[in-house]
Short mmCIF file of C-alpha atoms in Angstrom, two decimals:
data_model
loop_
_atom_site.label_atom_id
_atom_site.label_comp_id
_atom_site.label_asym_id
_atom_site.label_seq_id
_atom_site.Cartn_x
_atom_site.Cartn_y
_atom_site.Cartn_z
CA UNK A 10 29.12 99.57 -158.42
CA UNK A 11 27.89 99.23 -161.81
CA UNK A 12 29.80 97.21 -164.21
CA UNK A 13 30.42 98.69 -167.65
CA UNK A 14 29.63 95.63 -170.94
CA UNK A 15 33.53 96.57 -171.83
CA UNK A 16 34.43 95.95 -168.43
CA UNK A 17 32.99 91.96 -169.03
CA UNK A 18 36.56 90.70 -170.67
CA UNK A 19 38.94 91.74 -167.84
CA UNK A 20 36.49 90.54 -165.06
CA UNK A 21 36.14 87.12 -166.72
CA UNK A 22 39.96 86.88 -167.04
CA UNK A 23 40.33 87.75 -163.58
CA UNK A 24 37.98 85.15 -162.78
CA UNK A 25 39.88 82.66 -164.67
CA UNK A 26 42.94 83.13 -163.08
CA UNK A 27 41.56 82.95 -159.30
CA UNK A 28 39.80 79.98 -160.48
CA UNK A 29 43.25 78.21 -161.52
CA UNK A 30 45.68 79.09 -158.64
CA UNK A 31 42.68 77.43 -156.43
CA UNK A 32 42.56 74.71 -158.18
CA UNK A 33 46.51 74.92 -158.58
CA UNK A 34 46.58 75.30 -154.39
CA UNK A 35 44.30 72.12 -154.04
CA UNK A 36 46.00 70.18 -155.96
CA UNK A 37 49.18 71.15 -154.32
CA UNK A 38 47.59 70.29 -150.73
CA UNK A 39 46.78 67.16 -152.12
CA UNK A 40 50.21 66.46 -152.89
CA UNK A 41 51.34 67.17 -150.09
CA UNK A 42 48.50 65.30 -147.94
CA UNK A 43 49.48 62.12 -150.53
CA UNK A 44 53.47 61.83 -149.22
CA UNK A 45 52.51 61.64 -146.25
CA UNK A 46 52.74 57.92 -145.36
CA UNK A 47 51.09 55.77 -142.42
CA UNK A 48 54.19 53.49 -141.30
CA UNK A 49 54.12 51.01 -138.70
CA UNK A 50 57.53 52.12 -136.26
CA UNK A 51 59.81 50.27 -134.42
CA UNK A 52 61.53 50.99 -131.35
CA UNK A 53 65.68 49.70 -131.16
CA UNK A 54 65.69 47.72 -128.24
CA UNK A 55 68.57 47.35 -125.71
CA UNK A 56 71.18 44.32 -126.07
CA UNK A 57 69.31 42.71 -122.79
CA UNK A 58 65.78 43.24 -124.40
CA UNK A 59 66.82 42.16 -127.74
CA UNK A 60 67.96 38.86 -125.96
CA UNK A 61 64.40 38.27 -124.25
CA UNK A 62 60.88 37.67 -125.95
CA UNK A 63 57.74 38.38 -124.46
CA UNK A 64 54.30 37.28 -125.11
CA UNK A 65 50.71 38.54 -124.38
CA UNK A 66 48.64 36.37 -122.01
CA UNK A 67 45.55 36.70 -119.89
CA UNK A 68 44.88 35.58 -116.48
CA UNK A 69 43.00 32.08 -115.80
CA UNK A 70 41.93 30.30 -112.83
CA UNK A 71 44.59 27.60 -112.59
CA UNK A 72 41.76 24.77 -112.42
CA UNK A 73 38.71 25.48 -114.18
CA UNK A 74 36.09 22.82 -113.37
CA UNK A 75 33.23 22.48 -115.28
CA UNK A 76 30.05 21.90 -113.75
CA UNK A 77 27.64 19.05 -114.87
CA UNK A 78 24.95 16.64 -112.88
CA UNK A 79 25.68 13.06 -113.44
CA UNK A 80 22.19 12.53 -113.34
CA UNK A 81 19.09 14.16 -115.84
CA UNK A 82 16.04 15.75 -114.84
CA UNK A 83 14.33 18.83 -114.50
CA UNK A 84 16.21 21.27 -112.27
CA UNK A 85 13.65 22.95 -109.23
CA UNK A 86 16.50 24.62 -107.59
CA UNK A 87 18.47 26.98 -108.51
CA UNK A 88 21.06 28.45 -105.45
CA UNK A 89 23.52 30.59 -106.87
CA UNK A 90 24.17 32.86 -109.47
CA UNK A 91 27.37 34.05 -111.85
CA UNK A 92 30.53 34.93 -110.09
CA UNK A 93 29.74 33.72 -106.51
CA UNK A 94 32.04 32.68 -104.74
CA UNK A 95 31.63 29.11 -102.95
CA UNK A 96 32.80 26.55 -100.35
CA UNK A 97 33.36 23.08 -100.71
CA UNK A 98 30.53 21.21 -100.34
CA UNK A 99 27.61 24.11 -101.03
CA UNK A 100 24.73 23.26 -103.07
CA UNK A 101 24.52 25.17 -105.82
CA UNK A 102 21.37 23.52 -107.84
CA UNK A 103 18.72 20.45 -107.26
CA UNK A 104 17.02 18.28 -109.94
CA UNK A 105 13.64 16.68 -108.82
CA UNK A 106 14.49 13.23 -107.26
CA UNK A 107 10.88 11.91 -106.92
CA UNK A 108 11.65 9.24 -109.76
CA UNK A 109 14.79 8.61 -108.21
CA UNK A 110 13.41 7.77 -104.59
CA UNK A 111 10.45 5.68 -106.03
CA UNK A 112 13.48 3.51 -107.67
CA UNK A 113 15.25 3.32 -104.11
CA UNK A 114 12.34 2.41 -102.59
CA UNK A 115 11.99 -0.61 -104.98
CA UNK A 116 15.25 -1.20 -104.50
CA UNK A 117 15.17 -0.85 -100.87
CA UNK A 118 12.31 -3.58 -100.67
CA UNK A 119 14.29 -5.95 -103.14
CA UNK A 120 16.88 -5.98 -100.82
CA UNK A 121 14.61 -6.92 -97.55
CA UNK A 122 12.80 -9.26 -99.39
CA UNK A 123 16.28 -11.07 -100.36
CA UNK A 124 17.60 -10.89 -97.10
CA UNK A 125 14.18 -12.69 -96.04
CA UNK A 126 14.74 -15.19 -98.71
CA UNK A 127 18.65 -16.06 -97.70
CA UNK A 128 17.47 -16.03 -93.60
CA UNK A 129 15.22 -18.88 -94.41
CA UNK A 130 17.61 -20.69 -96.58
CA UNK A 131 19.90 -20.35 -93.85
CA UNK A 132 17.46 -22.32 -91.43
CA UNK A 133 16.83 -24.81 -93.48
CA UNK A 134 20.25 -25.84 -94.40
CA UNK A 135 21.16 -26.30 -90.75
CA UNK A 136 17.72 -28.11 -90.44
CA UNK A 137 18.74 -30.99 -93.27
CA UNK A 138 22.18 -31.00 -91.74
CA UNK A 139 20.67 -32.30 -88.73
CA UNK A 140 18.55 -35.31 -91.69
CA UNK A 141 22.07 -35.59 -92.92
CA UNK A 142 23.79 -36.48 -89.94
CA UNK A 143 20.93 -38.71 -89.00
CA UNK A 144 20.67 -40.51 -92.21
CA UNK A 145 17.62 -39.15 -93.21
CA UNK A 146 18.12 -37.24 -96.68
CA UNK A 147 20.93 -37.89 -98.94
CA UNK A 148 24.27 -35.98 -99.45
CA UNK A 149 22.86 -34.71 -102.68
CA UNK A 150 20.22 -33.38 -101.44
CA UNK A 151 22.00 -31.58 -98.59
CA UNK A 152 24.78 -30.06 -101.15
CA UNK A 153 21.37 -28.82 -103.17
CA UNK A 154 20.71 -26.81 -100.21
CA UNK A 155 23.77 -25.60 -99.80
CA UNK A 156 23.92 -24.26 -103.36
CA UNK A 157 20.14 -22.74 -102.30
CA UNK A 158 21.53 -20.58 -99.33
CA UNK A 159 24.93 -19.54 -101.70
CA UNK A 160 22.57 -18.53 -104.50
CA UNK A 161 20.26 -16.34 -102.66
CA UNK A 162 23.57 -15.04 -100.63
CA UNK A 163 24.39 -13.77 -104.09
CA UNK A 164 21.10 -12.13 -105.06
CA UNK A 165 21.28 -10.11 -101.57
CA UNK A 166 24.31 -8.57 -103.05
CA UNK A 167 23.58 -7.83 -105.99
CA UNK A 168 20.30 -6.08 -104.76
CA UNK A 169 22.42 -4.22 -101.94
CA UNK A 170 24.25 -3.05 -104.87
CA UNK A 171 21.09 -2.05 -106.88
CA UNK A 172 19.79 -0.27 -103.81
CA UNK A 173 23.30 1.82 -103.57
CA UNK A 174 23.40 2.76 -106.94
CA UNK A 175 19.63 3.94 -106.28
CA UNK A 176 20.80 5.56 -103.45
CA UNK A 177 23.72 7.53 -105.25
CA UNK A 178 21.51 8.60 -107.90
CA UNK A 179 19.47 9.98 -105.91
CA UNK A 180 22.23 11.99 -103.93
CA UNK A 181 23.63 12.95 -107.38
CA UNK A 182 20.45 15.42 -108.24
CA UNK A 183 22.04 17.77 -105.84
CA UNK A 184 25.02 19.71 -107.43
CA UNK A 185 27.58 20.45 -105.02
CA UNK A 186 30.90 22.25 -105.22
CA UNK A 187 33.75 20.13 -105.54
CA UNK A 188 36.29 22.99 -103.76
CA UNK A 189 36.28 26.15 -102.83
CA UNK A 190 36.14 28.71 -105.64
CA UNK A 191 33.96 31.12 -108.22
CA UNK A 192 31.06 30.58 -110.43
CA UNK A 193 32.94 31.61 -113.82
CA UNK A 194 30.30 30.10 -116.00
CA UNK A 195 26.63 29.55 -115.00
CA UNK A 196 24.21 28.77 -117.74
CA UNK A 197 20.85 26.77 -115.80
CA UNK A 198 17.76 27.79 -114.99
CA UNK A 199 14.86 26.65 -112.91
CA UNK A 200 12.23 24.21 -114.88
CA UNK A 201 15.10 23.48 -117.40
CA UNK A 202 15.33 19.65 -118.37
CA UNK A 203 18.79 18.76 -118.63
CA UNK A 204 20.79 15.11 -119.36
CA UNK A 205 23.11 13.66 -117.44
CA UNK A 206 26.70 15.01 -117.53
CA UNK A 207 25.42 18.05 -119.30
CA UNK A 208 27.75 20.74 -118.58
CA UNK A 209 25.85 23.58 -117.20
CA UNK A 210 28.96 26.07 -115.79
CA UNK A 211 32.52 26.15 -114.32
CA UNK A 212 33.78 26.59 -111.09
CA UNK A 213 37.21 28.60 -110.57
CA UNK A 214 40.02 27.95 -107.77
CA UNK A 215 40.30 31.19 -106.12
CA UNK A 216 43.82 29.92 -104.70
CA UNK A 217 45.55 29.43 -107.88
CA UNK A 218 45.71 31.14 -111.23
CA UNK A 219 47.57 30.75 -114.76
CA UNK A 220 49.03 33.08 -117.35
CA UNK A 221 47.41 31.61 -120.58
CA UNK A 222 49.70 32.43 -123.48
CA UNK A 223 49.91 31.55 -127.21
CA UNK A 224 53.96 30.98 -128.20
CA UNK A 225 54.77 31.17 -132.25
CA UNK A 226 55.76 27.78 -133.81
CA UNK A 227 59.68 30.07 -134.58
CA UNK A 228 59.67 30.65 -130.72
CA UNK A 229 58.43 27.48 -129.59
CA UNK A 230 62.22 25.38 -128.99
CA UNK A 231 63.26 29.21 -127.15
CA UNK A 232 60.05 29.43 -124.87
CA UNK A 233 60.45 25.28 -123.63
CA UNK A 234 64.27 25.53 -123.02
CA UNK A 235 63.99 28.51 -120.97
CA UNK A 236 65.06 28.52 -117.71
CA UNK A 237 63.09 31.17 -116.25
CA UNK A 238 59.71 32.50 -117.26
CA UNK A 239 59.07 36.08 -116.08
CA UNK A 240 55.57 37.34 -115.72
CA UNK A 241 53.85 41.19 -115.37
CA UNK A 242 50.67 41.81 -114.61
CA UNK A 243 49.59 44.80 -116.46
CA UNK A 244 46.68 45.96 -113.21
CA UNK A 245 49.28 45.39 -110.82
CA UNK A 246 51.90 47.28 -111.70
CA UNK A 247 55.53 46.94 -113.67
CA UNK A 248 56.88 44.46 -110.91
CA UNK A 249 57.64 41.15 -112.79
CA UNK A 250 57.00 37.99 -110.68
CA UNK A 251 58.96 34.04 -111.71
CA UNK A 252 56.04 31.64 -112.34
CA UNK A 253 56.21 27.93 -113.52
CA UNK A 254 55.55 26.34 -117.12
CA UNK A 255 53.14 23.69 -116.05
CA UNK A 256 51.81 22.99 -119.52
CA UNK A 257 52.72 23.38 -123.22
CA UNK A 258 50.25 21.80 -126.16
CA UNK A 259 52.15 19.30 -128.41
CA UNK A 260 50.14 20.71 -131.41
CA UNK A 261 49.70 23.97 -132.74
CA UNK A 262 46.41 25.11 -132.88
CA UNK A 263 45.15 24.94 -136.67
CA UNK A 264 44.13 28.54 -137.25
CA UNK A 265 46.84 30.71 -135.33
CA UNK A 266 49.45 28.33 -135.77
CA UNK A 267 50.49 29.00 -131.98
CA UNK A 268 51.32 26.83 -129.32
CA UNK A 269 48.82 26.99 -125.80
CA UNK A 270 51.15 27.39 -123.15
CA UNK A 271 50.12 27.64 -118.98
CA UNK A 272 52.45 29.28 -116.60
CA UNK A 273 51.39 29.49 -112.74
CA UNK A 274 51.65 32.45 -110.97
CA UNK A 275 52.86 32.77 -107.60
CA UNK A 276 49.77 33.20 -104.89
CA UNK A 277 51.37 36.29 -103.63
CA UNK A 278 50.79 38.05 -106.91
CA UNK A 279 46.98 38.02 -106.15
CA UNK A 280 46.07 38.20 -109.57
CA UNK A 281 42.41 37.93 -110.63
CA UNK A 282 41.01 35.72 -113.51
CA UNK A 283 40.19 38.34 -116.51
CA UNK A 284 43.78 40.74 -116.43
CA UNK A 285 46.07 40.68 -118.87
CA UNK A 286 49.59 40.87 -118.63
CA UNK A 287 52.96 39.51 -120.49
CA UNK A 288 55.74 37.09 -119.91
CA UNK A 289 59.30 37.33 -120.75
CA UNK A 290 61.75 34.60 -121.80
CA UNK A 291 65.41 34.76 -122.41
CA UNK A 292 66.30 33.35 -125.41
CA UNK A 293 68.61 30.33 -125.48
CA UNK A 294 70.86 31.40 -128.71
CA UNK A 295 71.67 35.09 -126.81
CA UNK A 296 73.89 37.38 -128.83
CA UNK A 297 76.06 40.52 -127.71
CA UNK A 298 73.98 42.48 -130.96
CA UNK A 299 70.89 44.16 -131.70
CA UNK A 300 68.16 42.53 -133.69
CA UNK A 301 65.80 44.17 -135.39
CA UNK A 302 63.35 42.92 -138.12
CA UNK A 303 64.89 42.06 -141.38
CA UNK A 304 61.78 43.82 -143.21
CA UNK A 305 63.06 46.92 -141.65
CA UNK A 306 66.63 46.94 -143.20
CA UNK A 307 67.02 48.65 -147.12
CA UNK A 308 69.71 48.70 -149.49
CA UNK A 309 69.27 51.88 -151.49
CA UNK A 310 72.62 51.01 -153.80
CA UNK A 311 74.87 53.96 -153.22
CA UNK A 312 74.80 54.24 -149.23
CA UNK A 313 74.88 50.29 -148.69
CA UNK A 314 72.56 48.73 -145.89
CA UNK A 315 70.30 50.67 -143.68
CA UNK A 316 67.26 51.60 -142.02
CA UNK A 317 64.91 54.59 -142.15
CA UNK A 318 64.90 56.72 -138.55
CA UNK A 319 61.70 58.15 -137.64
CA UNK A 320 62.42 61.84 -136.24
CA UNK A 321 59.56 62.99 -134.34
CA UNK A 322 60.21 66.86 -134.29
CA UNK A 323 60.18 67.25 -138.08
CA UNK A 324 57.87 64.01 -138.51
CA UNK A 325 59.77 62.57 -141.25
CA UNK A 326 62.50 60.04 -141.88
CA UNK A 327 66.22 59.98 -142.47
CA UNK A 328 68.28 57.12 -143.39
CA UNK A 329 71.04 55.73 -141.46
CA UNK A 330 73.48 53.23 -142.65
CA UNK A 331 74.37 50.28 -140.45
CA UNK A 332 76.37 47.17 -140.61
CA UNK A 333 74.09 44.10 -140.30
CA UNK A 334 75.41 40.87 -139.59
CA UNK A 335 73.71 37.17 -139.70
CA UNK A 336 69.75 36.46 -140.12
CA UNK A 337 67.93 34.88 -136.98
CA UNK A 338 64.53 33.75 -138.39
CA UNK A 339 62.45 37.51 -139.22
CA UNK A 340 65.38 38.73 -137.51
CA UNK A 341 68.59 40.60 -138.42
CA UNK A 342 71.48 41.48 -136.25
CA UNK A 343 73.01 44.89 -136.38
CA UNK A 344 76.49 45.03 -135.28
CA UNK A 345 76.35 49.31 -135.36
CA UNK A 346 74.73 52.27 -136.72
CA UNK A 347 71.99 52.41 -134.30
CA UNK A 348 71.05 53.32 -130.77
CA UNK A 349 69.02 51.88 -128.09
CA UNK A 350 65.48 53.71 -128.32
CA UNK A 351 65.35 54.61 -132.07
CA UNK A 352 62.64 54.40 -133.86
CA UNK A 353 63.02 52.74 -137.14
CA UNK A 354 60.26 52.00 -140.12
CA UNK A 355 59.57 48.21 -139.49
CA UNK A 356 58.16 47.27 -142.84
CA UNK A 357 58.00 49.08 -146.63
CA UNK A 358 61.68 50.50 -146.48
CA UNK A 359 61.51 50.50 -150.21
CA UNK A 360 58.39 53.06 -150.37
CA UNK A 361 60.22 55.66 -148.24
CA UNK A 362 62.55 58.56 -149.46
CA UNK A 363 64.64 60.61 -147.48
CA UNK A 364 62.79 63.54 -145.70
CA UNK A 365 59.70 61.80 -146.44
CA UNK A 366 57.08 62.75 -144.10
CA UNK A 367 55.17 59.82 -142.07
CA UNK A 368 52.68 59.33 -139.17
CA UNK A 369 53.04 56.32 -137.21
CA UNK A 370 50.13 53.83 -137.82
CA UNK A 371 48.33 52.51 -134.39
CA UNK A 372 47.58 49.10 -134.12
CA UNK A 373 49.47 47.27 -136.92
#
């Protein structure tokens, strides 16, 4: 179709206006795209689960030994590798004892040649008690021998000693497993040159594991008065199993501000070192009230106190006015207004409007 020069006017004009309600449509999407706000939900817990608190952990072997030769020297054997499991007594690496032996054998020698030494003594002092008796040598001189034979007594101790100590060291250039268990750490190789008490891996009970958790300093009086100590697994299932509090840190580790806590877990559980699982406390100060956190509750004037709903058909929120009552920490009771399974904004109550649309955020 051929477009007339008159025609020019209207077409740019039309062009003009397709041009703007794009640009108006955009900018409307945009709008639209902006409201929509990433929010970090929480779910209202029941009155039983707002009375417990439960902390990540991770599975460790109960007794974690590490591994070191009391001895140094180059290592020529090398007889097991990472995550083997062991008996007590295996060897699981050799240093080269030829330096070692040559010092036994030194030592060995020092001791026969002491022995020799305190034999002879030994003759002679019943040979000059014989003089004595007869009159022949003096009482000094006999007590001289006396002190002779004690003296080289002595050194044939002390070089038994030196020859045992020899003996151990030379014993002590083959590592051997304390217990039965697995290789968890194994860092040695053959021709390596290592020092003495080096630590060159770890060695795992099988029989016995841990929960290793980290408990908040505003949890910490809750968590070491508690009478029973809860533990899941998450690989084996929902089942929760009681396990024991065998250690809590006096000090709170200087980055995370947490206290290292180690709970046993029952044998039956069969839980390997690696899984991760939870474990759930009652608190001490129970109340017959929900708790939620106090960032979550907003006071928008008119309506009073209340909290922001997440409804998941319509993805947006409505607010819901509650009645709170005292402040527990980052905690706030509420004595009604919600239900059990809710899900409530946690944090930013005073960005949100009613019918505001949201998308839950993962991982804050």
């Amino acid at each position: 179709m051929t477009i007339k020069p008159k025609q020019f006017p209207l077409l740019l004009s039309l062009m003009g206006t397709t041009l703007l309600l794009a640009g108006c449509n955009e900018e409307k999407k945009a709008d639209v795209w902006q409201e929509i706000r990433q929010v970090k939900l929480f779910t209202v817990p029941s009155i039983s689960q707002a009375n417990t608190i439960v902390l990540p952990g991770e599975v460790h072997a109960n007794i974690d030994t590490p591994l070191a030769f009391r001895v140094a020297g180059k290592v020529i054997q090398k007889k097991t590798v990472l995550g083997q499991t062991v008996k007590k007594g295996q060897l699981l690496a050799e240093l080269d004892a030829s330096d070692y032996l040559a010092g036994y054998q030194a030592a060995s020698a020092q001791v026969s040649a002491a022995n020799a030494e305190r034999q002879q003594n030994s003759k002679d002092l019943a040979r000059y008690k014989s003089l004595l008796d007869k009159g022949f040598i003096s009482p000094a001189e006999y007590e001289r021998r006396k002190t002779l034979l004690a003296t080289s007594n002595a050194q044939l101790d002390q070089t038994i000693a030196n020859a045992k100590t020899s003996q151990n060291q030379t014993s002590y250039t083959q590592l051997r497993a304390e217990q039965d268990g697995v290789i968890s750490d194994w860092q040695l190789e053959v021709g390596q040159v290592i020092s003495a008490g080096q630590v060159i891996g770890k060695l795992a009970t099988t029989q016995e594991t841990a929960l290793w958790v980290n408990v908040p300093e505003t949890r910490l009086q809750d968590f070491q008065s508690a009478k029973t100590y809860d533990v899941k697994i998450n690989a084996l299932g929902n089942a929760r199993s009681a396990a024991t509090l065998t250690e809590l840190s006096p000090q709170a580790d200087a980055t995370t501000r947490t206290f290292a806590a180690k709970l046993k877990l029952p044998a039956s559980l069969k839980a390997v070192a690696g899984m991760s699982g939870d474990v759930s406390v009652a608190l001490s100060n129970s109340t017959s009230a929900l708790q939620i956190p106090l960032t979550a509750v907003f006071n928008n004037g008119a309506s009073g106190n209340g909290v922001w709903v997440y409804q998941p058909k319509k993805g947006n929120v409505h607010f819901v006015k509650v009645k709170v009552g005292k402040i527990e920490q980052d905690q706030i009771v509420i004595e009604s207004g919600l239900q059990t399974g809710q899900q409530i904004i946690a944090a930013g109550a005073n960005l949100i409007h009613e019918g505001q649309s949201v998308k839950p955020a993962e991982g804050i």
